[in-house]
Amino acid sequence: DAKTTQPNSMESNEEEPVHLPCNHSTISGTDYIHWYRQLPSQGPEYVIHGLTSNVNNRMASLAIAEDRKSSTLILHRATLRDAAVYYCILTETGANSKLTFGKGITLSVRP
Amino acid sequence: GAVVSQHPSRVICKSGTSVKIECRSLDFQATTMFWYRQFPKQSLMLMATSNEGSKATYEQGVEKDKFLINHASLTLSTLTVTSAHPEDSSFYICSAYQRGAGVGEQFFGPGTRLTVL
């Protein structure tokens, strides 16, 4: 599986935008980029996914570099409830692909 | 969005006993379900892929005879930890894809906290 690298942690202020980076220099042309997050003592929650183009949904935006070797998850206005571990994961093409979780990035949000 | 439930949410058992954890997709059909394990302060580790009506596919290093998986219907998968020992104490999480949804989100259950005394 292609690997991703993320910083261990990041801090942000409430109501400010947050940019969470992810490097995936060995990504293949058919790998999808997924982001999940996990709040303490809960199962992970889907955030967003994309292939080549930038993506927006109600939770976040995903900005994908032109060479696809990196991507950035953007939370437009961080809230205290966004404090979680965020995982950037690559999946092989096709539906029902398994997810391989790395260490993720721990986001702290200051009030 | 689609909902995945797990039961029980928390279980404490004695060493040597077996524990069954249920994973249900409440409002969708799931041909494929996954079982993960998460130790404190660590990431999720995939244990096995459960396909409806067929045998589960286990990840390397996971004992199939110890972690029995049954996926008898499109909405239910069970994980049985047989002869549990304290080192099996962990947070067990299941997940599922919605049948026919294509590449998309994997829905996770809330997890089951297993403590083996």
GROMACS .gro file of C-alpha atoms in nm:
model
  228
    1ASP     CA    1   0.000   0.000   0.000
    2ALA     CA    2   0.121   0.349  -0.081
    3LYS     CA    3   0.215   0.532   0.237
    4THR     CA    4   0.127   0.874   0.367
    5THR     CA    5   0.318   1.096   0.606
    6GLN     CA    6   0.157   1.351   0.833
    7PRO     CA    7   0.288   1.576   1.112
    8ASN     CA    8   0.224   1.430   1.455
    9SER     CA    9   0.017   1.718   1.581
   10MET     CA   10  -0.116   2.062   1.511
   11GLU     CA   11  -0.283   2.333   1.717
   12SER     CA   12  -0.540   2.581   1.598
   13ASN     CA   13  -0.765   2.847   1.738
   14GLU     CA   14  -1.139   2.816   1.743
   15GLU     CA   15  -1.318   2.972   1.446
   16GLU     CA   16  -0.999   2.996   1.243
   17PRO     CA   17  -0.921   2.790   0.934
   18VAL     CA   18  -0.702   2.482   0.970
   19HIS     CA   19  -0.485   2.329   0.702
   20LEU     CA   20  -0.379   1.970   0.766
   21PRO     CA   21  -0.105   1.852   0.528
   22CYS     CA   22  -0.041   1.503   0.398
   23ASN     CA   23   0.244   1.379   0.182
   24HIS     CA   24   0.202   1.077  -0.041
   25SER     CA   25   0.493   1.088  -0.282
   26THR     CA   26   0.453   0.725  -0.390
   27ILE     CA   27   0.088   0.755  -0.483
   28SER     CA   28  -0.012   0.566  -0.795
   29GLY     CA   29  -0.232   0.706  -1.067
   30THR     CA   30  -0.538   0.518  -0.950
   31ASP     CA   31  -0.507   0.570  -0.574
   32TYR     CA   32  -0.781   0.766  -0.403
   33ILE     CA   33  -0.702   1.005  -0.118
   34HIS     CA   34  -0.929   0.964   0.183
   35TRP     CA   35  -0.950   1.155   0.510
   36TYR     CA   36  -1.109   1.016   0.822
   37ARG     CA   37  -1.110   1.152   1.173
   38GLN     CA   38  -1.148   0.987   1.510
   39LEU     CA   39  -1.271   1.154   1.825
   40PRO     CA   40  -1.161   1.004   2.158
   41SER     CA   41  -1.319   0.666   2.235
   42GLN     CA   42  -1.521   0.665   1.913
   43GLY     CA   43  -1.502   0.492   1.579
   44PRO     CA   44  -1.354   0.687   1.289
   45GLU     CA   45  -1.572   0.916   1.083
   46TYR     CA   46  -1.543   0.980   0.711
   47VAL     CA   47  -1.445   1.335   0.621
   48ILE     CA   48  -1.379   1.353   0.250
   49HIS     CA   49  -1.210   1.179  -0.041
   50GLY     CA   50  -1.081   1.270  -0.385
   51LEU     CA   51  -0.881   1.150  -0.682
   52THR     CA   52  -0.741   1.444  -0.879
   53SER     CA   53  -0.964   1.747  -0.845
   54ASN     CA   54  -1.021   1.951  -0.532
   55VAL     CA   55  -1.332   1.849  -0.341
   56ASN     CA   56  -1.568   2.031  -0.110
   57ASN     CA   57  -1.835   1.901   0.122
   58ARG     CA   58  -2.016   2.025   0.428
   59MET     CA   59  -1.737   1.916   0.659
   60ALA     CA   60  -1.422   2.023   0.480
   61SER     CA   61  -1.234   2.084   0.159
   62LEU     CA   62  -0.964   1.870   0.007
   63ALA     CA   63  -0.695   2.038  -0.196
   64ILE     CA   64  -0.489   1.799  -0.407
   65ALA     CA   65  -0.156   1.903  -0.554
   66GLU     CA   66  -0.126   1.892  -0.930
   67ASP     CA   67   0.129   1.609  -0.913
   68ARG     CA   68  -0.089   1.436  -0.650
   69LYS     CA   69   0.210   1.383  -0.424
   70SER     CA   70   0.051   1.583  -0.147
   71SER     CA   71  -0.286   1.701  -0.031
   72THR     CA   72  -0.431   1.932   0.232
   73LEU     CA   73  -0.745   1.894   0.434
   74ILE     CA   74  -0.898   2.231   0.505
   75LEU     CA   75  -1.139   2.295   0.790
   76HIS     CA   76  -1.276   2.638   0.718
   77ARG     CA   77  -1.370   2.731   1.074
   78ALA     CA   78  -1.239   2.507   1.346
   79THR     CA   79  -1.464   2.432   1.639
   80LEU     CA   80  -1.385   2.256   1.965
   81ARG     CA   81  -1.567   1.952   1.829
   82ASP     CA   82  -1.311   1.927   1.548
   83ALA     CA   83  -1.041   1.826   1.796
   84ALA     CA   84  -0.956   1.473   1.683
   85VAL     CA   85  -0.699   1.254   1.514
   86TYR     CA   86  -0.715   1.303   1.138
   87TYR     CA   87  -0.601   1.024   0.912
   88CYS     CA   88  -0.493   1.066   0.551
   89ILE     CA   89  -0.526   0.731   0.373
   90LEU     CA   90  -0.469   0.610   0.020
   91THR     CA   91  -0.684   0.335  -0.124
   92GLU     CA   92  -0.641   0.134  -0.436
   93THR     CA   93  -0.889   0.188  -0.708
   94GLY     CA   94  -1.223   0.013  -0.683
   95ALA     CA   95  -1.501  -0.002  -0.436
   96ASN     CA   96  -1.480  -0.173  -0.097
   97SER     CA   97  -1.107  -0.111  -0.065
   98LYS     CA   98  -0.962  -0.170   0.279
   99LEU     CA   99  -0.820   0.122   0.475
  100THR     CA  100  -0.472   0.116   0.624
  101PHE     CA  101  -0.451   0.365   0.908
  102GLY     CA  102  -0.124   0.539   0.991
  103LYS     CA  103  -0.063   0.742   1.303
  104GLY     CA  104  -0.260   1.042   1.180
  105ILE     CA  105  -0.230   1.399   1.299
  106THR     CA  106  -0.372   1.506   1.633
  107LEU     CA  107  -0.553   1.836   1.601
  108SER     CA  108  -0.602   2.045   1.913
  109VAL     CA  109  -0.837   2.342   1.904
  110ARG     CA  110  -0.789   2.628   2.149
  111PRO     CA  111  -1.099   2.817   2.262
  112GLY     CA  112  -2.577   0.900   0.654
  113ALA     CA  113  -2.559   0.526   0.697
  114VAL     CA  114  -2.534   0.395   1.052
  115VAL     CA  115  -2.331   0.105   1.187
  116SER     CA  116  -2.397  -0.019   1.538
  117GLN     CA  117  -2.197  -0.245   1.765
  118HIS     CA  118  -2.305  -0.448   2.061
  119PRO     CA  119  -2.198  -0.452   2.333
  120SER     CA  120  -2.030  -0.117   2.369
  121ARG     CA  121  -1.829  -0.239   2.663
  122VAL     CA  122  -1.759  -0.585   2.799
  123ILE     CA  123  -1.552  -0.719   3.085
  124CYS     CA  124  -1.481  -1.090   3.098
  125LYS     CA  125  -1.263  -1.339   3.276
  126SER     CA  126  -0.956  -1.488   3.116
  127GLY     CA  127  -1.038  -1.801   2.919
  128THR     CA  128  -1.392  -1.709   2.827
  129SER     CA  129  -1.520  -1.623   2.480
  130VAL     CA  130  -1.678  -1.294   2.385
  131LYS     CA  131  -1.899  -1.221   2.086
  132ILE     CA  132  -1.924  -0.872   1.937
  133GLU     CA  133  -2.197  -0.787   1.690
  134CYS     CA  134  -2.172  -0.534   1.409
  135ARG     CA  135  -2.487  -0.428   1.227
  136SER     CA  136  -2.550  -0.198   0.936
  137LEU     CA  137  -2.882  -0.043   1.039
  138ASP     CA  138  -3.011   0.115   0.722
  139PHE     CA  139  -2.807  -0.028   0.440
  140GLN     CA  140  -2.676  -0.355   0.308
  141ALA     CA  141  -2.308  -0.430   0.345
  142THR     CA  142  -2.148  -0.702   0.140
  143THR     CA  143  -1.813  -0.625   0.299
  144MET     CA  144  -1.742  -0.547   0.661
  145PHE     CA  145  -1.408  -0.489   0.830
  146TRP     CA  146  -1.286  -0.554   1.181
  147TYR     CA  147  -1.019  -0.339   1.342
  148ARG     CA  148  -0.844  -0.342   1.676
  149GLN     CA  149  -0.701  -0.036   1.848
  150PHE     CA  150  -0.473  -0.041   2.150
  151PRO     CA  151  -0.440   0.269   2.371
  152LYS     CA  152  -0.264   0.561   2.202
  153GLN     CA  153  -0.218   0.359   1.883
  154SER     CA  154  -0.380   0.365   1.545
  155LEU     CA  155  -0.641   0.124   1.414
  156MET     CA  156  -0.509  -0.205   1.291
  157LEU     CA  157  -0.712  -0.402   1.039
  158MET     CA  158  -0.774  -0.756   1.159
  159ALA     CA  159  -0.989  -0.905   0.886
  160THR     CA  160  -1.222  -0.843   0.596
  161SER     CA  161  -1.559  -1.010   0.625
  162ASN     CA  162  -1.755  -1.092   0.311
  163GLU     CA  163  -2.119  -1.194   0.329
  164GLY     CA  164  -2.164  -1.562   0.271
  165SER     CA  165  -1.796  -1.648   0.253
  166LYS     CA  166  -1.495  -1.692   0.476
  167ALA     CA  167  -1.324  -1.390   0.620
  168THR     CA  168  -0.983  -1.280   0.496
  169TYR     CA  169  -0.745  -1.227   0.785
  170GLU     CA  170  -0.449  -0.990   0.791
  171GLN     CA  171  -0.104  -1.129   0.851
  172GLY     CA  172  -0.043  -1.211   1.213
  173VAL     CA  173  -0.410  -1.236   1.311
  174GLU     CA  174  -0.510  -1.581   1.431
  175LYS     CA  175  -0.823  -1.692   1.251
  176ASP     CA  176  -0.896  -1.962   1.508
  177LYS     CA  177  -0.886  -1.710   1.790
  178PHE     CA  178  -1.084  -1.436   1.621
  179LEU     CA  179  -1.383  -1.604   1.461
  180ILE     CA  180  -1.574  -1.393   1.214
  181ASN     CA  181  -1.917  -1.474   1.077
  182HIS     CA  182  -2.095  -1.262   0.817
  183ALA     CA  183  -2.422  -1.447   0.780
  184SER     CA  184  -2.630  -1.167   0.634
  185LEU     CA  185  -2.593  -0.838   0.451
  186THR     CA  186  -2.648  -0.646   0.773
  187LEU     CA  187  -2.471  -0.848   1.040
  188SER     CA  188  -2.116  -0.956   1.108
  189THR     CA  189  -1.994  -1.103   1.435
  190LEU     CA  190  -1.647  -1.125   1.587
  191THR     CA  191  -1.591  -1.386   1.855
  192VAL     CA  192  -1.277  -1.361   2.063
  193THR     CA  193  -1.221  -1.717   2.180
  194SER     CA  194  -1.041  -1.801   2.502
  195ALA     CA  195  -0.974  -1.435   2.569
  196HIS     CA  196  -0.664  -1.331   2.760
  197PRO     CA  197  -0.562  -0.997   2.910
  198GLU     CA  198  -0.352  -0.914   2.604
  199ASP     CA  199  -0.672  -0.925   2.397
  200SER     CA  200  -0.804  -0.626   2.590
  201SER     CA  201  -0.854  -0.359   2.328
  202PHE     CA  202  -1.099  -0.139   2.143
  203TYR     CA  203  -1.263  -0.338   1.863
  204ILE     CA  204  -1.422  -0.144   1.579
  205CYS     CA  205  -1.614  -0.265   1.277
  206SER     CA  206  -1.692  -0.084   0.955
  207ALA     CA  207  -1.880  -0.135   0.632
  208TYR     CA  208  -1.925  -0.003   0.285
  209GLN     CA  209  -2.271   0.050   0.152
  210ARG     CA  210  -2.351  -0.208  -0.111
  211GLY     CA  211  -2.326  -0.069  -0.463
  212ALA     CA  212  -2.208   0.273  -0.354
  213GLY     CA  213  -1.882   0.262  -0.547
  214VAL     CA  214  -1.576   0.434  -0.412
  215GLY     CA  215  -1.689   0.628  -0.114
  216GLU     CA  216  -1.703   0.640   0.258
  217GLN     CA  217  -1.656   0.352   0.494
  218PHE     CA  218  -1.900   0.370   0.784
  219PHE     CA  219  -1.763   0.283   1.125
  220GLY     CA  220  -1.931   0.151   1.434
  221PRO     CA  221  -1.883   0.319   1.772
  222GLY     CA  222  -1.648   0.047   1.892
  223THR     CA  223  -1.651  -0.216   2.166
  224ARG     CA  224  -1.420  -0.184   2.462
  225LEU     CA  225  -1.308  -0.531   2.571
  226THR     CA  226  -1.139  -0.578   2.906
  227VAL     CA  227  -1.015  -0.926   2.994
  228LEU     CA  228  -0.935  -0.977   3.361
   0.00000   0.00000   0.00000
